[in-house]
PDB file of C-alpha atoms in Angstrom:
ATOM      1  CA  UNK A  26    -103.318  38.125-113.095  1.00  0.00           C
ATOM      2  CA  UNK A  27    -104.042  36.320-116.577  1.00  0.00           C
ATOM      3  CA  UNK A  28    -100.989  37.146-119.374  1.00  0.00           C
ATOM      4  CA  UNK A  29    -101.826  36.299-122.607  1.00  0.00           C
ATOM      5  CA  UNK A  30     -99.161  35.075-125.760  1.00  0.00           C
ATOM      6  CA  UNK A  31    -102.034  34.245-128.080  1.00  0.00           C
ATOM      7  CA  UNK A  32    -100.663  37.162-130.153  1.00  0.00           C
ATOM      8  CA  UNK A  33     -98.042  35.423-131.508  1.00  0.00           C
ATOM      9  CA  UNK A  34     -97.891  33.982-134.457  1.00  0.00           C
ATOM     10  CA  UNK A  35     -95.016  32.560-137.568  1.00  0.00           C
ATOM     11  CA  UNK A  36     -95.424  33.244-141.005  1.00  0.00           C
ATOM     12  CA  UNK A  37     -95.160  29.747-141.560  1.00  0.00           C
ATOM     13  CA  UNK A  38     -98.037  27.971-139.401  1.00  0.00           C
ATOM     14  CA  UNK A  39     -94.937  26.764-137.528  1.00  0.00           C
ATOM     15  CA  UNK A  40     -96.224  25.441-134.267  1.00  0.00           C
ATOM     16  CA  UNK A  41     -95.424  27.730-131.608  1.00  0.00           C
ATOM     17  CA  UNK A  42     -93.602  27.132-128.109  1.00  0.00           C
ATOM     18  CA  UNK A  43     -93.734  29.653-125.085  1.00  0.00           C
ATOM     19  CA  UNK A  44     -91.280  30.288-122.484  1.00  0.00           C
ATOM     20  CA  UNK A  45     -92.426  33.015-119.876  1.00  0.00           C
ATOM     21  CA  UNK A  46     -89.585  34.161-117.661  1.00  0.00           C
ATOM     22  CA  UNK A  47     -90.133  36.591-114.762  1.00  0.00           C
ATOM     23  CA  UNK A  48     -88.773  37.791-110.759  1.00  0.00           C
ATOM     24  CA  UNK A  49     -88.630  34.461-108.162  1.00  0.00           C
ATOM     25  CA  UNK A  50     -91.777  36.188-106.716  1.00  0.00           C
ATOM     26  CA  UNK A  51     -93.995  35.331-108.978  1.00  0.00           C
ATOM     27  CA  UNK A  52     -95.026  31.943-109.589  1.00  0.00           C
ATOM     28  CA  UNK A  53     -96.877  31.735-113.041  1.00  0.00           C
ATOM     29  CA  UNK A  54     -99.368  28.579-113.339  1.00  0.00           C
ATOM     30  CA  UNK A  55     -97.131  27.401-116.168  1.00  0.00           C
ATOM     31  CA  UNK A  56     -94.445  29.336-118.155  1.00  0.00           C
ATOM     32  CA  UNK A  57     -94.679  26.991-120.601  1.00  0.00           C
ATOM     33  CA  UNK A  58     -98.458  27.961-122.210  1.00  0.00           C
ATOM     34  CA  UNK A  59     -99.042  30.896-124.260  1.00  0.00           C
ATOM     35  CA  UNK A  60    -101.505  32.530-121.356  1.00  0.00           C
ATOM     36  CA  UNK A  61    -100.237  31.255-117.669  1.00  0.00           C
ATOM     37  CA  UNK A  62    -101.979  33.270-114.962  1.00  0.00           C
ATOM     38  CA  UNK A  63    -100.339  34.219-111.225  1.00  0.00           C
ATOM     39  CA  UNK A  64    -101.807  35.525-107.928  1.00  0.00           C
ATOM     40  CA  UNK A  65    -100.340  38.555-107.181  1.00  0.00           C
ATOM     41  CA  UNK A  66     -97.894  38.615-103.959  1.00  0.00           C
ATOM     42  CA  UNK A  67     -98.756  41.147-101.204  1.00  0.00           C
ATOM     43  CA  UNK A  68     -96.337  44.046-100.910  1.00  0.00           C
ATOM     44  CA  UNK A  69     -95.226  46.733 -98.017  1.00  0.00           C
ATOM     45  CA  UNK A  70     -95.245  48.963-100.744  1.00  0.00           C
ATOM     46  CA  UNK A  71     -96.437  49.774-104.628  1.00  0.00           C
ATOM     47  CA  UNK A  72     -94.121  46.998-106.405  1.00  0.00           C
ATOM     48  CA  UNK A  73     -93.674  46.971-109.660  1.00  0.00           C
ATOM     49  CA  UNK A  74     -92.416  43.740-111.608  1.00  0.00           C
ATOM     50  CA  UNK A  75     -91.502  43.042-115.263  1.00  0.00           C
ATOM     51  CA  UNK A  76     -92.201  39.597-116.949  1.00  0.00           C
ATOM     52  CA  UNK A  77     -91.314  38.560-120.090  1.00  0.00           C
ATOM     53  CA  UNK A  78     -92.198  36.196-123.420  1.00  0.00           C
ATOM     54  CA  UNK A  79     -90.004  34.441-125.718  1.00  0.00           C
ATOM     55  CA  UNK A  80     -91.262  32.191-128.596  1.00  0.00           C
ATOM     56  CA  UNK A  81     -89.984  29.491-130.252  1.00  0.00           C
ATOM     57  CA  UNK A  82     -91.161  27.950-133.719  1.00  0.00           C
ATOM     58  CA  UNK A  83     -88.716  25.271-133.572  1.00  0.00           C
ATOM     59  CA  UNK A  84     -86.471  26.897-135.349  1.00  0.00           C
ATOM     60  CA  UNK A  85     -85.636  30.364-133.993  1.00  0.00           C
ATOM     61  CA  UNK A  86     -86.274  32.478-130.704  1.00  0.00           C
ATOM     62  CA  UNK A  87     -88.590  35.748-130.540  1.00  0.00           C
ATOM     63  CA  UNK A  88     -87.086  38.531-129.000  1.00  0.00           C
ATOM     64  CA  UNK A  89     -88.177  39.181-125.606  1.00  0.00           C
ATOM     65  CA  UNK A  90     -91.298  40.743-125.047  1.00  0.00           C
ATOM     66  CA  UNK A  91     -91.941  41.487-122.118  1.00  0.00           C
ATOM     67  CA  UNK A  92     -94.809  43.670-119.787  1.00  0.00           C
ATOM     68  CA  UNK A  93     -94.603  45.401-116.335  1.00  0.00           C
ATOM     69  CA  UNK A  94     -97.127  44.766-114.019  1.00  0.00           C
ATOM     70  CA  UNK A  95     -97.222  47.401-110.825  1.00  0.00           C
ATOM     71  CA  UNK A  96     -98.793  45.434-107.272  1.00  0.00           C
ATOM     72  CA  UNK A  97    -100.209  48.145-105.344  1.00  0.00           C
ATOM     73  CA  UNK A  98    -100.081  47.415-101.513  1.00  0.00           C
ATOM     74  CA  UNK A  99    -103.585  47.707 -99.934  1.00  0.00           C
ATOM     75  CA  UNK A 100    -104.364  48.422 -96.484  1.00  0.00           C
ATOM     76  CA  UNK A 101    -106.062  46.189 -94.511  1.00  0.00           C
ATOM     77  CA  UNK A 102    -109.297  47.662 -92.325  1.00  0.00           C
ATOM     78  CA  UNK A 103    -110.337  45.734 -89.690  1.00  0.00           C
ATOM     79  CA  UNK A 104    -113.873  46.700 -89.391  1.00  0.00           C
ATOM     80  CA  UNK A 105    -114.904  43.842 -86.769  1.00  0.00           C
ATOM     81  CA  UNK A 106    -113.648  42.067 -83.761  1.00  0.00           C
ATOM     82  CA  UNK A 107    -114.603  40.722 -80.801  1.00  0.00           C
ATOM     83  CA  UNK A 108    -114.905  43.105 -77.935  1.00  0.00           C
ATOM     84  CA  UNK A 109    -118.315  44.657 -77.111  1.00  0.00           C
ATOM     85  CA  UNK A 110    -117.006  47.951 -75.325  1.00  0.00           C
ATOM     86  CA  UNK A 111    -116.952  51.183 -76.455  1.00  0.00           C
ATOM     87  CA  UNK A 112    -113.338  52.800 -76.661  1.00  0.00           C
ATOM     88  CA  UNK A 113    -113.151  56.859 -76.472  1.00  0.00           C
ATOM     89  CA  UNK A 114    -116.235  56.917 -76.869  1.00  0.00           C
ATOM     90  CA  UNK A 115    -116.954  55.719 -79.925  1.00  0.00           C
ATOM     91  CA  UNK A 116    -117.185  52.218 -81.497  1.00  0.00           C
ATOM     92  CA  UNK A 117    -113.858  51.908 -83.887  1.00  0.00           C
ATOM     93  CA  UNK A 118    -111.745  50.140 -85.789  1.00  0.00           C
ATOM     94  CA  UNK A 119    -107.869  49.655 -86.022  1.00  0.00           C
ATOM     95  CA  UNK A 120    -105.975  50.458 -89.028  1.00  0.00           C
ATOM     96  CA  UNK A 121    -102.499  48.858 -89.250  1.00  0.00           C
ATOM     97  CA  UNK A 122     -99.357  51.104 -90.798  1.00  0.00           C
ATOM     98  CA  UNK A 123     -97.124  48.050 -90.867  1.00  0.00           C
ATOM     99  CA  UNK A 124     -97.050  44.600 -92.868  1.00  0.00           C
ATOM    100  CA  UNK A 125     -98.455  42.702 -89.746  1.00  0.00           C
ATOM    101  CA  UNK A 126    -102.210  42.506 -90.082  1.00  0.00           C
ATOM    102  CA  UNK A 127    -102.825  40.728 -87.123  1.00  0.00           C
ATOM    103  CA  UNK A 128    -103.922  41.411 -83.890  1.00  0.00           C
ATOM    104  CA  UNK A 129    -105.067  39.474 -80.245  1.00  0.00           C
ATOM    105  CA  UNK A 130    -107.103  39.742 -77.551  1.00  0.00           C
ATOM    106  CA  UNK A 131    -105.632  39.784 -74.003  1.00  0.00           C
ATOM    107  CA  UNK A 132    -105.443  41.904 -71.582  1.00  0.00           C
ATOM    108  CA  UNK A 133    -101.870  44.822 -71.179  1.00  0.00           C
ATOM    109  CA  UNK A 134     -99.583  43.394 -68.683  1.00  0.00           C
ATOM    110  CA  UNK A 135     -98.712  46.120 -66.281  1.00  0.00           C
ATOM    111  CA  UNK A 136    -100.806  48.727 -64.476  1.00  0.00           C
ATOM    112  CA  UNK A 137    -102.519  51.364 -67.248  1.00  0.00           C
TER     113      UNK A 137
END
């Protein structure tokens, strides 16, 4: 995700400092710049988190600006894996509900 203070400006050419504040989640490239960038986290759920801008022209603050940026969770499909059988009748795929993503080959213990 790319954010972008470029916007900013003082009506006296005063140059301009940045300080980007936002949830410990994120970890901006640098909240120091006028346009840091972050890789979204992956969420259980639709997330939505708010980040926000103050500028400085060495004088004075800006008043907060800030944005809200929503992380929509995405299900993982796993659409290949290795084991050549057929399974009710059909070749598949599994389709995790939960966080865990994972998955391993073996064998169930017990009789089935």
């Amino acid at each position: 995700v790319y954010l972008d203070g470029t916007g900013s400006n003082d009506p006296n050419n005063d140059n301009l400092s940045y300080v980007w504040y936002s949830s410990a989640e994120i970890q901006l490239s640098d909240d120091s710049i006028a346009n840091p960038s972050f890789t979204a986290p992956i969420v259980a759920s639709d997330t939505t988190y708010y980040l926000g801008l103050v500028v400085n022209d060495g004088y004075f603050n800006s008043l907060p600006d800030t944005v809200s940026i929503t992380v929509t969770r995405v299900d993982i499909m796993v659409s290949s894996y290795p084991y050549d059988e057929d399974f009710e009748s059909g070749i598949g795929g599994w389709h995790p509900g939960g966080t865990n993503s994972s998955w391993q080959f073996g064998t169930p213990e017990g009789s089935t």
